[in-house]
């Protein structure tokens, strides 16, 4: 055989191998991640998993959390944003915090520019991931992608619509284009919330969530806003926390790296795992001690001392 002939055979072999490789990759299921406010006291979550696995037994299903407080769309949005960025490209998140289940609110799948897919109700649940990852495209889930024979069920879309459609997408049973009709990106329901603002040496911002296990108070003040104060580790800050317009906490505290930088029982400010400013007590519960909560009614103001 001539060298030219062998080279041609090698090229043909490589092309065929790559074709098989990409075919396998394109059929490999994506991770399916579930987040709900259902809890695990009954069989609701198990029913969702059963629907997904019955459709595609080779799926891998993971739990983000099922302990979102009942009906708390905002906390669901935050926990999703807190976690989703660490998952691989192509991951499909089935998200159910759905106080409007069975009403005219849309059932959608959002594809972000980070190549994640979010399946759930269009009620603001995807606000933060849409902002952080960017919206690529939105599609409304069609009747063809609903669990067969479930059309008369109006109260368990987590099982009948979201788990089923999410499993079809994750298992490559359908492409994103086959989910349903496209919805304009600017029609996605977005929640309003206090965003950081710097003015006259004061940062005002929101308290979106608590580090619930330990009672630490997490703000949405990021590193860029901290830099506007020219704040350095070891400095002290003045902090005011409001519920609506009512002052709940006022005090000063050090800005440090971590809890062990202050004595046990002392308050501190630090950057949490999402690199947002937070308040805590070393070996204590800031939220419980000072009666501080979270959500859109809670705001914080801080300045450098």
XYZ file of C-alpha atoms in Angstrom:
305
model
C 0.000 0.000 0.000
C 1.164 3.467 -0.777
C 1.700 6.049 1.922
C -0.974 8.251 0.330
C -3.514 5.419 0.453
C -2.727 4.678 4.122
C -3.051 8.369 4.986
C -6.453 8.465 3.294
C -7.591 5.408 5.254
C -6.396 7.003 8.498
C -8.306 10.210 7.779
C -11.482 8.233 6.994
C -11.050 6.264 10.232
C -10.570 9.435 12.291
C -13.629 11.101 10.782
C -15.747 8.019 11.469
C -14.444 7.790 15.032
C -15.195 11.457 15.691
C -18.671 11.020 14.270
C -19.353 8.107 16.633
C -17.813 10.049 19.532
C -19.996 13.112 18.989
C -23.052 10.920 18.503
C -22.424 9.274 21.884
C -21.751 12.627 23.560
C -24.923 14.126 22.131
C -26.963 11.219 23.522
C -25.352 11.202 26.964
C -27.956 12.343 29.518
C -27.383 15.617 31.313
C -27.644 15.800 35.105
C -31.180 16.423 36.356
C -31.332 18.524 39.533
C -34.508 18.961 41.593
C -35.407 21.901 43.853
C -38.814 22.250 45.538
C -40.641 23.530 48.600
C -42.256 20.094 49.066
C -40.151 18.744 51.939
C -39.643 14.996 52.123
C -42.359 14.014 54.576
C -44.517 12.507 51.852
C -44.020 10.976 48.417
C -44.112 14.097 46.243
C -40.381 14.239 45.512
C -40.238 10.475 45.012
C -43.096 10.715 42.512
C -41.156 13.304 40.497
C -38.083 11.073 40.484
C -40.190 8.076 39.489
C -41.665 9.919 36.512
C -38.189 10.934 35.353
C -36.636 7.480 35.763
C -39.573 5.668 34.193
C -39.073 7.848 31.140
C -35.268 7.607 31.132
C -33.800 4.962 33.482
C -30.218 6.068 32.759
C -30.731 9.585 34.129
C -28.761 10.752 37.143
C -31.008 12.733 39.483
C -29.700 15.029 42.211
C -31.358 17.094 44.934
C -30.550 20.777 45.313
C -32.967 21.128 48.240
C -36.585 20.373 49.054
C -36.637 22.638 52.099
C -37.479 25.982 50.487
C -40.067 27.558 52.832
C -43.557 26.945 51.465
C -44.545 29.398 48.709
C -41.334 31.439 49.124
C -40.465 32.110 45.484
C -37.739 34.598 46.438
C -35.825 32.115 48.600
C -36.112 29.533 45.840
C -34.634 32.035 43.394
C -31.730 32.722 45.728
C -30.914 29.084 46.544
C -30.951 28.310 42.837
C -28.537 31.140 42.078
C -26.357 30.089 45.028
C -25.912 26.591 43.637
C -26.405 26.482 39.863
C -23.108 28.126 38.930
C -21.196 25.061 40.161
C -22.995 22.552 37.921
C -21.766 21.365 34.493
C -22.862 22.770 31.163
C -26.147 21.298 30.011
C -27.495 20.585 33.512
C -31.287 20.629 33.691
C -32.783 22.119 36.870
C -36.395 21.238 37.678
C -37.578 23.930 40.089
C -40.945 23.911 41.824
C -41.974 26.726 44.150
C -45.350 27.309 42.638
C -48.109 28.964 44.690
C -49.911 29.719 41.406
C -50.054 26.087 40.283
C -52.953 25.396 37.919
C -53.548 29.063 37.109
C -52.702 30.957 33.929
C -49.020 31.400 34.831
C -46.865 29.763 32.174
C -44.861 26.537 32.480
C -41.491 27.190 30.867
C -37.953 26.080 30.227
C -35.348 28.825 30.300
C -32.034 28.294 28.541
C -29.294 30.619 29.765
C -26.149 31.796 28.049
C -24.244 29.645 30.557
C -25.902 26.623 28.862
C -28.060 25.654 31.830
C -31.744 24.774 31.529
C -34.327 25.811 34.140
C -37.702 24.064 34.148
C -40.560 25.458 36.213
C -43.252 28.095 36.630
C -42.810 31.570 35.178
C -43.381 33.354 38.490
C -40.046 35.044 39.214
C -38.282 31.885 40.352
C -35.619 32.338 37.658
C -34.942 36.034 38.313
C -31.420 35.724 39.684
C -30.089 33.046 37.329
C -31.481 35.031 34.402
C -29.600 38.097 35.621
C -26.324 36.336 36.375
C -26.183 33.875 33.464
C -28.070 35.813 30.808
C -31.155 34.648 28.913
C -30.488 32.690 25.738
C -34.056 31.590 24.980
C -37.350 30.733 26.690
C -39.928 28.183 25.584
C -43.349 27.321 26.958
C -43.813 23.622 27.675
C -46.318 22.159 25.211
C -49.054 19.646 25.986
C -47.005 17.044 24.083
C -44.325 17.295 26.765
C -46.666 16.687 29.677
C -47.037 13.322 31.444
C -49.567 11.298 29.410
C -53.086 11.102 30.877
C -52.429 13.895 33.377
C -54.445 16.621 31.640
C -57.130 16.622 34.359
C -54.580 17.173 37.157
C -54.172 20.828 38.140
C -52.257 20.783 41.431
C -49.086 18.740 40.850
C -47.258 20.260 37.902
C -43.978 19.226 39.550
C -44.781 15.633 38.642
C -47.041 16.045 35.618
C -45.223 18.792 33.713
C -41.852 19.859 35.086
C -40.304 16.491 36.005
C -41.560 14.879 32.803
C -40.451 17.671 30.459
C -37.156 18.090 32.318
C -36.409 14.377 32.041
C -37.194 14.375 28.312
C -34.794 17.261 27.780
C -32.038 15.908 30.034
C -32.199 12.441 28.430
C -32.076 13.959 24.913
C -35.568 12.637 24.222
C -36.345 16.078 22.849
C -34.261 19.022 21.751
C -34.805 22.447 23.282
C -36.537 23.558 20.075
C -39.118 20.795 20.632
C -40.100 21.997 24.127
C -42.794 24.314 22.800
C -43.366 27.778 21.407
C -40.747 30.458 22.013
C -41.484 33.282 24.452
C -39.797 36.692 24.065
C -36.913 37.056 26.514
C -38.291 40.288 27.928
C -41.523 38.553 28.950
C -39.867 36.491 31.695
C -41.398 37.381 35.067
C -38.747 39.072 37.224
C -38.932 39.787 40.943
C -38.073 43.229 42.248
C -35.603 43.466 45.122
C -33.285 46.039 46.764
C -30.023 46.333 44.840
C -26.778 47.823 46.193
C -26.418 51.576 45.862
C -23.468 53.781 46.903
C -24.135 57.410 47.730
C -22.398 59.960 50.010
C -20.164 57.335 51.588
C -23.051 54.984 52.426
C -23.910 51.653 50.821
C -27.577 50.691 50.955
C -28.585 47.202 49.900
C -30.828 44.235 50.620
C -30.704 41.170 52.849
C -31.817 38.472 50.420
C -31.231 35.424 52.623
C -29.984 34.055 55.935
C -27.278 31.449 56.397
C -30.068 29.599 58.090
C -28.102 26.907 59.928
C -25.939 29.418 61.794
C -28.000 32.623 61.792
C -25.557 34.683 59.757
C -27.089 37.561 57.790
C -26.167 37.673 54.094
C -26.417 40.927 52.131
C -26.126 41.415 48.368
C -23.166 43.808 48.741
C -20.396 42.446 46.543
C -16.668 43.146 46.352
C -17.064 46.002 43.860
C -19.294 47.880 46.278
C -16.955 47.198 49.193
C -14.138 48.735 47.166
C -16.165 51.956 46.841
C -15.839 52.358 50.611
C -12.097 51.740 50.402
C -12.712 49.142 53.103
C -9.790 46.984 54.195
C -9.571 43.999 56.512
C -9.225 45.306 60.055
C -11.377 48.412 59.470
C -14.649 48.879 61.342
C -18.002 49.607 59.756
C -21.210 51.194 61.014
C -24.234 49.016 60.249
C -27.964 49.788 60.303
C -30.548 47.120 59.504
C -34.176 47.992 58.731
C -37.383 46.017 58.330
C -39.500 48.258 56.099
C -38.548 51.631 57.609
C -38.138 50.377 61.166
C -34.606 50.291 62.574
C -33.971 46.800 63.964
C -30.209 46.846 64.533
C -27.544 49.543 64.790
C -23.924 48.983 65.724
C -20.327 48.858 64.584
C -18.231 45.810 63.901
C -14.869 44.815 62.433
C -14.436 43.770 58.810
C -12.412 40.527 58.967
C -11.590 37.390 56.990
C -13.340 34.814 59.159
C -15.044 34.049 62.465
C -11.877 33.124 64.353
C -10.545 36.651 63.809
C -12.754 37.874 66.676
C -13.373 36.529 70.167
C -16.183 34.069 70.821
C -19.476 35.924 71.144
C -18.321 39.021 69.245
C -19.987 40.366 66.094
C -18.132 40.559 62.795
C -18.561 41.357 59.115
C -16.965 39.163 56.441
C -17.302 38.081 52.819
C -19.328 34.877 52.591
C -18.820 31.973 50.175
C -20.577 33.912 47.409
C -18.319 36.911 48.065
C -21.115 39.039 49.494
C -20.814 40.981 52.741
C -22.336 39.197 55.724
C -22.784 39.724 59.455
C -22.338 37.079 62.133
C -21.349 36.251 65.681
C -18.439 33.943 66.379
C -20.078 30.801 67.796
C -23.435 32.586 67.931
C -26.622 33.410 66.010
C -26.767 37.028 64.767
C -30.258 36.683 63.313
C -31.790 35.288 66.496
C -29.956 37.615 68.897
C -30.928 40.814 67.086
C -34.212 39.736 65.476
C -33.005 40.144 61.914
C -34.756 38.428 59.004
C -34.408 38.394 55.237
C -36.396 39.124 52.107
C -37.455 42.147 50.118
C -38.631 44.041 53.212
C -35.190 43.926 54.824
C -32.520 46.512 54.023
C -29.084 47.441 55.297
C -27.030 50.626 55.323
C -23.319 50.695 56.098
C -20.481 53.149 56.134
C -16.831 53.060 57.119
C -16.191 54.153 60.702
